[in-house]
Amino acid sequence: MAGTPAEGLDPVSAIALVGAVGIGAQWLAWRLRVPGIVLMLLAGVLVGPVFGLLDPQRDIGPITDSVISIAVAVILFEGGLTLNFHTLKDAAKGVRRLVILGAPLGWLTSTLALRYGAGLSWEAATVFGGIMIVTGPTVIAPLLRQARLQRRPATLLQWEAIVNDPIGALAAVFAFGIVMVLNDSESLGHGLWHFIYGTVFAGLAGFAAGWLVSYSFRRGRVPEFMKVPALVAILLAVFAVTDLVMHESGLLAVTVMGVVIANANLPSYEELRRFKEHATILLVSGVFILLAADLDFSTLAGLDWRTAAFVAATVLLARPAAVLLALLGTNLPWKERILVAFTGPRGVVLVAVAGLFGVRLVDIGVADGALLGPLAFVLVSATVVLHGFTLAPFARFLGLTASGTPGVLIVGGSRFSAGLAEEIAAAEIPVRVADGNLYHLRRAREVGVPVFYGDILSESAEQQLHLVEYGTLLTVTDNDAYNTLVATDLAPEFGRDRVFQVARYKADAPRHALPSTLGGRGFAQGLTYGDLERQMIAGWEFRTTRITEEFPFAAWQEMHPDAVVVALLEKGEIAFHVKEPPSGSRLIALAPPRPKVAAAKGTTTEEATAAGQAG
């Protein structure tokens, strides 16, 4: 039974509320095209301290902190799964600099900002400064999706966020150990040995677990239906065991485990990664709601103007100084350095770890350790809101976004795809044609359309084509099975509503019908590759026509009854699922060749020309 508002919710109702509010906030952010993290923080504050509907400590109980710790571990593991060394390429040197030099420099500059900005003691500032190395993969990932940065700066920010996350937690562990030594809790030698032992053990445990998973999955020692459950069980076991040896070392272990699996070239890697992505979306929303709902306004009220000074010093001085110094001497363009330097949102790990060490500092006599949790929440809120609304415009100002308009990627070179691509390019929408046969790309190259020679599903395509530049995928090869394979494989990347393929031959026959989970959406009025190519050989051509109130779609259909509607252009965007084109939009259609001027008896040159130009 759920309790009354005064009594609070029972744990099941509380967890259900967290899930509903978190996912609801992300969905609303998607609809409004605003950063999801901003709405999640706002929603958590509203259901928590503002309206009192949710109090995690009251409603869920002491397991709240454990739930958050496990969620952070899964989030970091999923982040490790995205760190394939092949994606580094020309960003490798920058990433090494940001980790090897940027992390200690960030620790130093953040400690100074805490000491002289927030006014913390050296003990609390040193511990919190270590935690501030992290830039939050839970925040960076959705921001990168929204901002659509070019490949190299996006790679730099992604790798830095994920790799430095466990390093930041370990830096805090190290700093806390020094503070304990200075407070005569234990000897310096013992504290240093404990840190080294715990770090090495976590790294080896993560590597061993990743190797074990990769070996077992590749050799078929684990059946397909048990791979995800087995992976989750091993992940939790590794995190728990290493965390027992040294607190927060489990974060390092699960990150290393994810990186090992990501680079093992497993056949089932995509299924594992996508499952983890879905789980991470749910966990990120849940953790943000829990942390925001657990906020104590009375504690925040104790903060003064120094908090604002600390946030400003962190965003404008500490982060930029550390990054720019770390990247000094690299071949990165200065615009990319500036973007990375001024992009440092903090996320879940910072709040969770800061709260933990704040309590421990208070326990050993460092009174201002109680301020770590509130300061962390203010920093996260400020940087999330700031970067959430400014990253995309700032990147556009620097010229580092992938493209102003999401492009179209056409798989399959042919007369049809070359003609369609030329028409799309004329509408100033980015387009590229990909094919594994160089001869098939000849027509696209002749009309000046960018091409990619190679298999679109290859690792080379993943490395060379920045898929974030494209919002729509068309598969129009002469092989129906390959079209279905490409559409199915890339649907999670583009979104199933943005993946299209030409109709399959005999698709309606019971023997050839496929389930709805395979393939893409139909377009070009259900015509097959053979139908479209025969029309192109017969002289059909692409035409773009503006639909107006004076010339509505019905009039266009009456004038061109045989034409095939292929796409719709509206407000700078293109759609291939065309129903009733609104006034002001433009149609891209494949139409029969225009009748030759004055070919019919009794028709004047002007009439014939007008009839030919009406399309």
JSON list of N, CA and C in Angstrom, two decimals, residues 111-144:
[
{"chain": "A", "resi": 111, "resn": "THR", "atom": "N", "xyz": [41.57, 22.54, -7.07]},
{"chain": "A", "resi": 111, "resn": "THR", "atom": "CA", "xyz": [41.87, 22.71, -5.64]},
{"chain": "A", "resi": 111, "resn": "THR", "atom": "C", "xyz": [42.05, 24.19, -5.31]},
{"chain": "A", "resi": 112, "resn": "LEU", "atom": "N", "xyz": [42.76, 24.92, -6.19]},
{"chain": "A", "resi": 112, "resn": "LEU", "atom": "CA", "xyz": [42.95, 26.35, -5.96]},
{"chain": "A", "resi": 112, "resn": "LEU", "atom": "C", "xyz": [41.63, 27.11, -6.02]},
{"chain": "A", "resi": 113, "resn": "ALA", "atom": "N", "xyz": [40.75, 26.72, -6.97]},
{"chain": "A", "resi": 113, "resn": "ALA", "atom": "CA", "xyz": [39.44, 27.37, -7.07]},
{"chain": "A", "resi": 113, "resn": "ALA", "atom": "C", "xyz": [38.61, 27.12, -5.82]},
{"chain": "A", "resi": 114, "resn": "LEU", "atom": "N", "xyz": [38.70, 25.91, -5.27]},
{"chain": "A", "resi": 114, "resn": "LEU", "atom": "CA", "xyz": [37.96, 25.58, -4.04]},
{"chain": "A", "resi": 114, "resn": "LEU", "atom": "C", "xyz": [38.53, 26.32, -2.83]},
{"chain": "A", "resi": 115, "resn": "ARG", "atom": "N", "xyz": [39.84, 26.39, -2.79]},
{"chain": "A", "resi": 115, "resn": "ARG", "atom": "CA", "xyz": [40.48, 27.03, -1.62]},
{"chain": "A", "resi": 115, "resn": "ARG", "atom": "C", "xyz": [40.22, 28.53, -1.60]},
{"chain": "A", "resi": 116, "resn": "TYR", "atom": "N", "xyz": [40.46, 29.19, -2.75]},
{"chain": "A", "resi": 116, "resn": "TYR", "atom": "CA", "xyz": [40.37, 30.66, -2.77]},
{"chain": "A", "resi": 116, "resn": "TYR", "atom": "C", "xyz": [39.03, 31.17, -3.29]},
{"chain": "A", "resi": 117, "resn": "GLY", "atom": "N", "xyz": [38.28, 30.31, -3.96]},
{"chain": "A", "resi": 117, "resn": "GLY", "atom": "CA", "xyz": [36.95, 30.71, -4.42]},
{"chain": "A", "resi": 117, "resn": "GLY", "atom": "C", "xyz": [35.89, 30.37, -3.40]},
{"chain": "A", "resi": 118, "resn": "ALA", "atom": "N", "xyz": [35.76, 29.07, -3.08]},
{"chain": "A", "resi": 118, "resn": "ALA", "atom": "CA", "xyz": [34.74, 28.62, -2.13]},
{"chain": "A", "resi": 118, "resn": "ALA", "atom": "C", "xyz": [35.17, 28.81, -0.68]},
{"chain": "A", "resi": 119, "resn": "GLY", "atom": "N", "xyz": [36.49, 29.01, -0.44]},
{"chain": "A", "resi": 119, "resn": "GLY", "atom": "CA", "xyz": [36.97, 29.23, 0.92]},
{"chain": "A", "resi": 119, "resn": "GLY", "atom": "C", "xyz": [37.08, 27.96, 1.75]},
{"chain": "A", "resi": 120, "resn": "LEU", "atom": "N", "xyz": [37.20, 26.78, 1.09]},
{"chain": "A", "resi": 120, "resn": "LEU", "atom": "CA", "xyz": [37.33, 25.53, 1.84]},
{"chain": "A", "resi": 120, "resn": "LEU", "atom": "C", "xyz": [38.74, 25.40, 2.43]},
{"chain": "A", "resi": 121, "resn": "SER", "atom": "N", "xyz": [38.83, 24.55, 3.42]},
{"chain": "A", "resi": 121, "resn": "SER", "atom": "CA", "xyz": [40.16, 24.23, 3.97]},
{"chain": "A", "resi": 121, "resn": "SER", "atom": "C", "xyz": [40.95, 23.45, 2.92]},
{"chain": "A", "resi": 122, "resn": "TRP", "atom": "N", "xyz": [42.29, 23.42, 3.12]},
{"chain": "A", "resi": 122, "resn": "TRP", "atom": "CA", "xyz": [43.13, 22.69, 2.18]},
{"chain": "A", "resi": 122, "resn": "TRP", "atom": "C", "xyz": [42.75, 21.20, 2.14]},
{"chain": "A", "resi": 123, "resn": "GLU", "atom": "N", "xyz": [42.36, 20.63, 3.28]},
{"chain": "A", "resi": 123, "resn": "GLU", "atom": "CA", "xyz": [41.99, 19.21, 3.31]},
{"chain": "A", "resi": 123, "resn": "GLU", "atom": "C", "xyz": [40.78, 18.94, 2.42]},
{"chain": "A", "resi": 124, "resn": "ALA", "atom": "N", "xyz": [39.70, 19.70, 2.64]},
{"chain": "A", "resi": 124, "resn": "ALA", "atom": "CA", "xyz": [38.48, 19.50, 1.85]},
{"chain": "A", "resi": 124, "resn": "ALA", "atom": "C", "xyz": [38.70, 19.88, 0.39]},
{"chain": "A", "resi": 125, "resn": "ALA", "atom": "N", "xyz": [39.46, 20.95, 0.15]},
{"chain": "A", "resi": 125, "resn": "ALA", "atom": "CA", "xyz": [39.69, 21.39, -1.22]},
{"chain": "A", "resi": 125, "resn": "ALA", "atom": "C", "xyz": [40.49, 20.36, -2.01]},
{"chain": "A", "resi": 126, "resn": "THR", "atom": "N", "xyz": [41.46, 19.73, -1.37]},
{"chain": "A", "resi": 126, "resn": "THR", "atom": "CA", "xyz": [42.29, 18.73, -2.07]},
{"chain": "A", "resi": 126, "resn": "THR", "atom": "C", "xyz": [41.48, 17.51, -2.44]},
{"chain": "A", "resi": 127, "resn": "VAL", "atom": "N", "xyz": [40.64, 17.04, -1.51]},
{"chain": "A", "resi": 127, "resn": "VAL", "atom": "CA", "xyz": [39.80, 15.87, -1.81]},
{"chain": "A", "resi": 127, "resn": "VAL", "atom": "C", "xyz": [38.79, 16.20, -2.90]},
{"chain": "A", "resi": 128, "resn": "PHE", "atom": "N", "xyz": [38.08, 17.30, -2.75]},
{"chain": "A", "resi": 128, "resn": "PHE", "atom": "CA", "xyz": [37.07, 17.67, -3.73]},
{"chain": "A", "resi": 128, "resn": "PHE", "atom": "C", "xyz": [37.71, 18.03, -5.08]},
{"chain": "A", "resi": 129, "resn": "GLY", "atom": "N", "xyz": [38.91, 18.63, -5.05]},
{"chain": "A", "resi": 129, "resn": "GLY", "atom": "CA", "xyz": [39.61, 18.95, -6.29]},
{"chain": "A", "resi": 129, "resn": "GLY", "atom": "C", "xyz": [39.91, 17.71, -7.11]},
{"chain": "A", "resi": 130, "resn": "GLY", "atom": "N", "xyz": [40.25, 16.60, -6.43]},
{"chain": "A", "resi": 130, "resn": "GLY", "atom": "CA", "xyz": [40.47, 15.34, -7.14]},
{"chain": "A", "resi": 130, "resn": "GLY", "atom": "C", "xyz": [39.21, 14.85, -7.82]},
{"chain": "A", "resi": 131, "resn": "ILE", "atom": "N", "xyz": [38.09, 14.97, -7.12]},
{"chain": "A", "resi": 131, "resn": "ILE", "atom": "CA", "xyz": [36.81, 14.53, -7.71]},
{"chain": "A", "resi": 131, "resn": "ILE", "atom": "C", "xyz": [36.45, 15.38, -8.92]},
{"chain": "A", "resi": 132, "resn": "MET", "atom": "N", "xyz": [36.82, 16.65, -8.88]},
{"chain": "A", "resi": 132, "resn": "MET", "atom": "CA", "xyz": [36.44, 17.57, -9.97]},
{"chain": "A", "resi": 132, "resn": "MET", "atom": "C", "xyz": [37.18, 17.32, -11.27]},
{"chain": "A", "resi": 133, "resn": "ILE", "atom": "N", "xyz": [38.12, 16.37, -11.28]},
{"chain": "A", "resi": 133, "resn": "ILE", "atom": "CA", "xyz": [38.75, 15.96, -12.54]},
{"chain": "A", "resi": 133, "resn": "ILE", "atom": "C", "xyz": [37.69, 15.46, -13.52]},
{"chain": "A", "resi": 134, "resn": "VAL", "atom": "N", "xyz": [36.67, 14.80, -12.98]},
{"chain": "A", "resi": 134, "resn": "VAL", "atom": "CA", "xyz": [35.66, 14.18, -13.84]},
{"chain": "A", "resi": 134, "resn": "VAL", "atom": "C", "xyz": [34.85, 15.25, -14.56]},
{"chain": "A", "resi": 135, "resn": "THR", "atom": "N", "xyz": [34.47, 14.96, -15.81]},
{"chain": "A", "resi": 135, "resn": "THR", "atom": "CA", "xyz": [33.62, 15.87, -16.56]},
{"chain": "A", "resi": 135, "resn": "THR", "atom": "C", "xyz": [32.28, 15.24, -16.92]},
{"chain": "A", "resi": 136, "resn": "GLY", "atom": "N", "xyz": [32.00, 14.07, -16.38]},
{"chain": "A", "resi": 136, "resn": "GLY", "atom": "CA", "xyz": [30.66, 13.52, -16.48]},
{"chain": "A", "resi": 136, "resn": "GLY", "atom": "C", "xyz": [30.25, 12.91, -17.80]},
{"chain": "A", "resi": 137, "resn": "PRO", "atom": "N", "xyz": [30.52, 11.60, -18.02]},
{"chain": "A", "resi": 137, "resn": "PRO", "atom": "CA", "xyz": [30.03, 10.95, -19.23]},
{"chain": "A", "resi": 137, "resn": "PRO", "atom": "C", "xyz": [28.51, 10.92, -19.31]},
{"chain": "A", "resi": 138, "resn": "THR", "atom": "N", "xyz": [27.84, 10.93, -18.15]},
{"chain": "A", "resi": 138, "resn": "THR", "atom": "CA", "xyz": [26.38, 10.95, -18.15]},
{"chain": "A", "resi": 138, "resn": "THR", "atom": "C", "xyz": [25.84, 12.25, -18.73]},
{"chain": "A", "resi": 139, "resn": "VAL", "atom": "N", "xyz": [26.66, 13.30, -18.69]},
{"chain": "A", "resi": 139, "resn": "VAL", "atom": "CA", "xyz": [26.24, 14.59, -19.21]},
{"chain": "A", "resi": 139, "resn": "VAL", "atom": "C", "xyz": [26.78, 14.82, -20.62]},
{"chain": "A", "resi": 140, "resn": "ILE", "atom": "N", "xyz": [28.03, 14.43, -20.84]},
{"chain": "A", "resi": 140, "resn": "ILE", "atom": "CA", "xyz": [28.67, 14.66, -22.14]},
{"chain": "A", "resi": 140, "resn": "ILE", "atom": "C", "xyz": [27.94, 13.94, -23.26]},
{"chain": "A", "resi": 141, "resn": "ALA", "atom": "N", "xyz": [27.57, 12.67, -23.04]},
{"chain": "A", "resi": 141, "resn": "ALA", "atom": "CA", "xyz": [26.96, 11.88, -24.12]},
{"chain": "A", "resi": 141, "resn": "ALA", "atom": "C", "xyz": [25.70, 12.54, -24.69]},
{"chain": "A", "resi": 142, "resn": "PRO", "atom": "N", "xyz": [24.70, 12.91, -23.85]},
{"chain": "A", "resi": 142, "resn": "PRO", "atom": "CA", "xyz": [23.53, 13.57, -24.44]},
{"chain": "A", "resi": 142, "resn": "PRO", "atom": "C", "xyz": [23.83, 14.95, -25.03]},
{"chain": "A", "resi": 143, "resn": "LEU", "atom": "N", "xyz": [24.80, 15.66, -24.46]},
{"chain": "A", "resi": 143, "resn": "LEU", "atom": "CA", "xyz": [25.17, 16.96, -25.02]},
{"chain": "A", "resi": 143, "resn": "LEU", "atom": "C", "xyz": [25.78, 16.81, -26.41]},
{"chain": "A", "resi": 144, "resn": "LEU", "atom": "N", "xyz": [26.62, 15.77, -26.59]},
{"chain": "A", "resi": 144, "resn": "LEU", "atom": "CA", "xyz": [27.23, 15.54, -27.90]},
{"chain": "A", "resi": 144, "resn": "LEU", "atom": "C", "xyz": [26.19, 15.15, -28.93]}
]
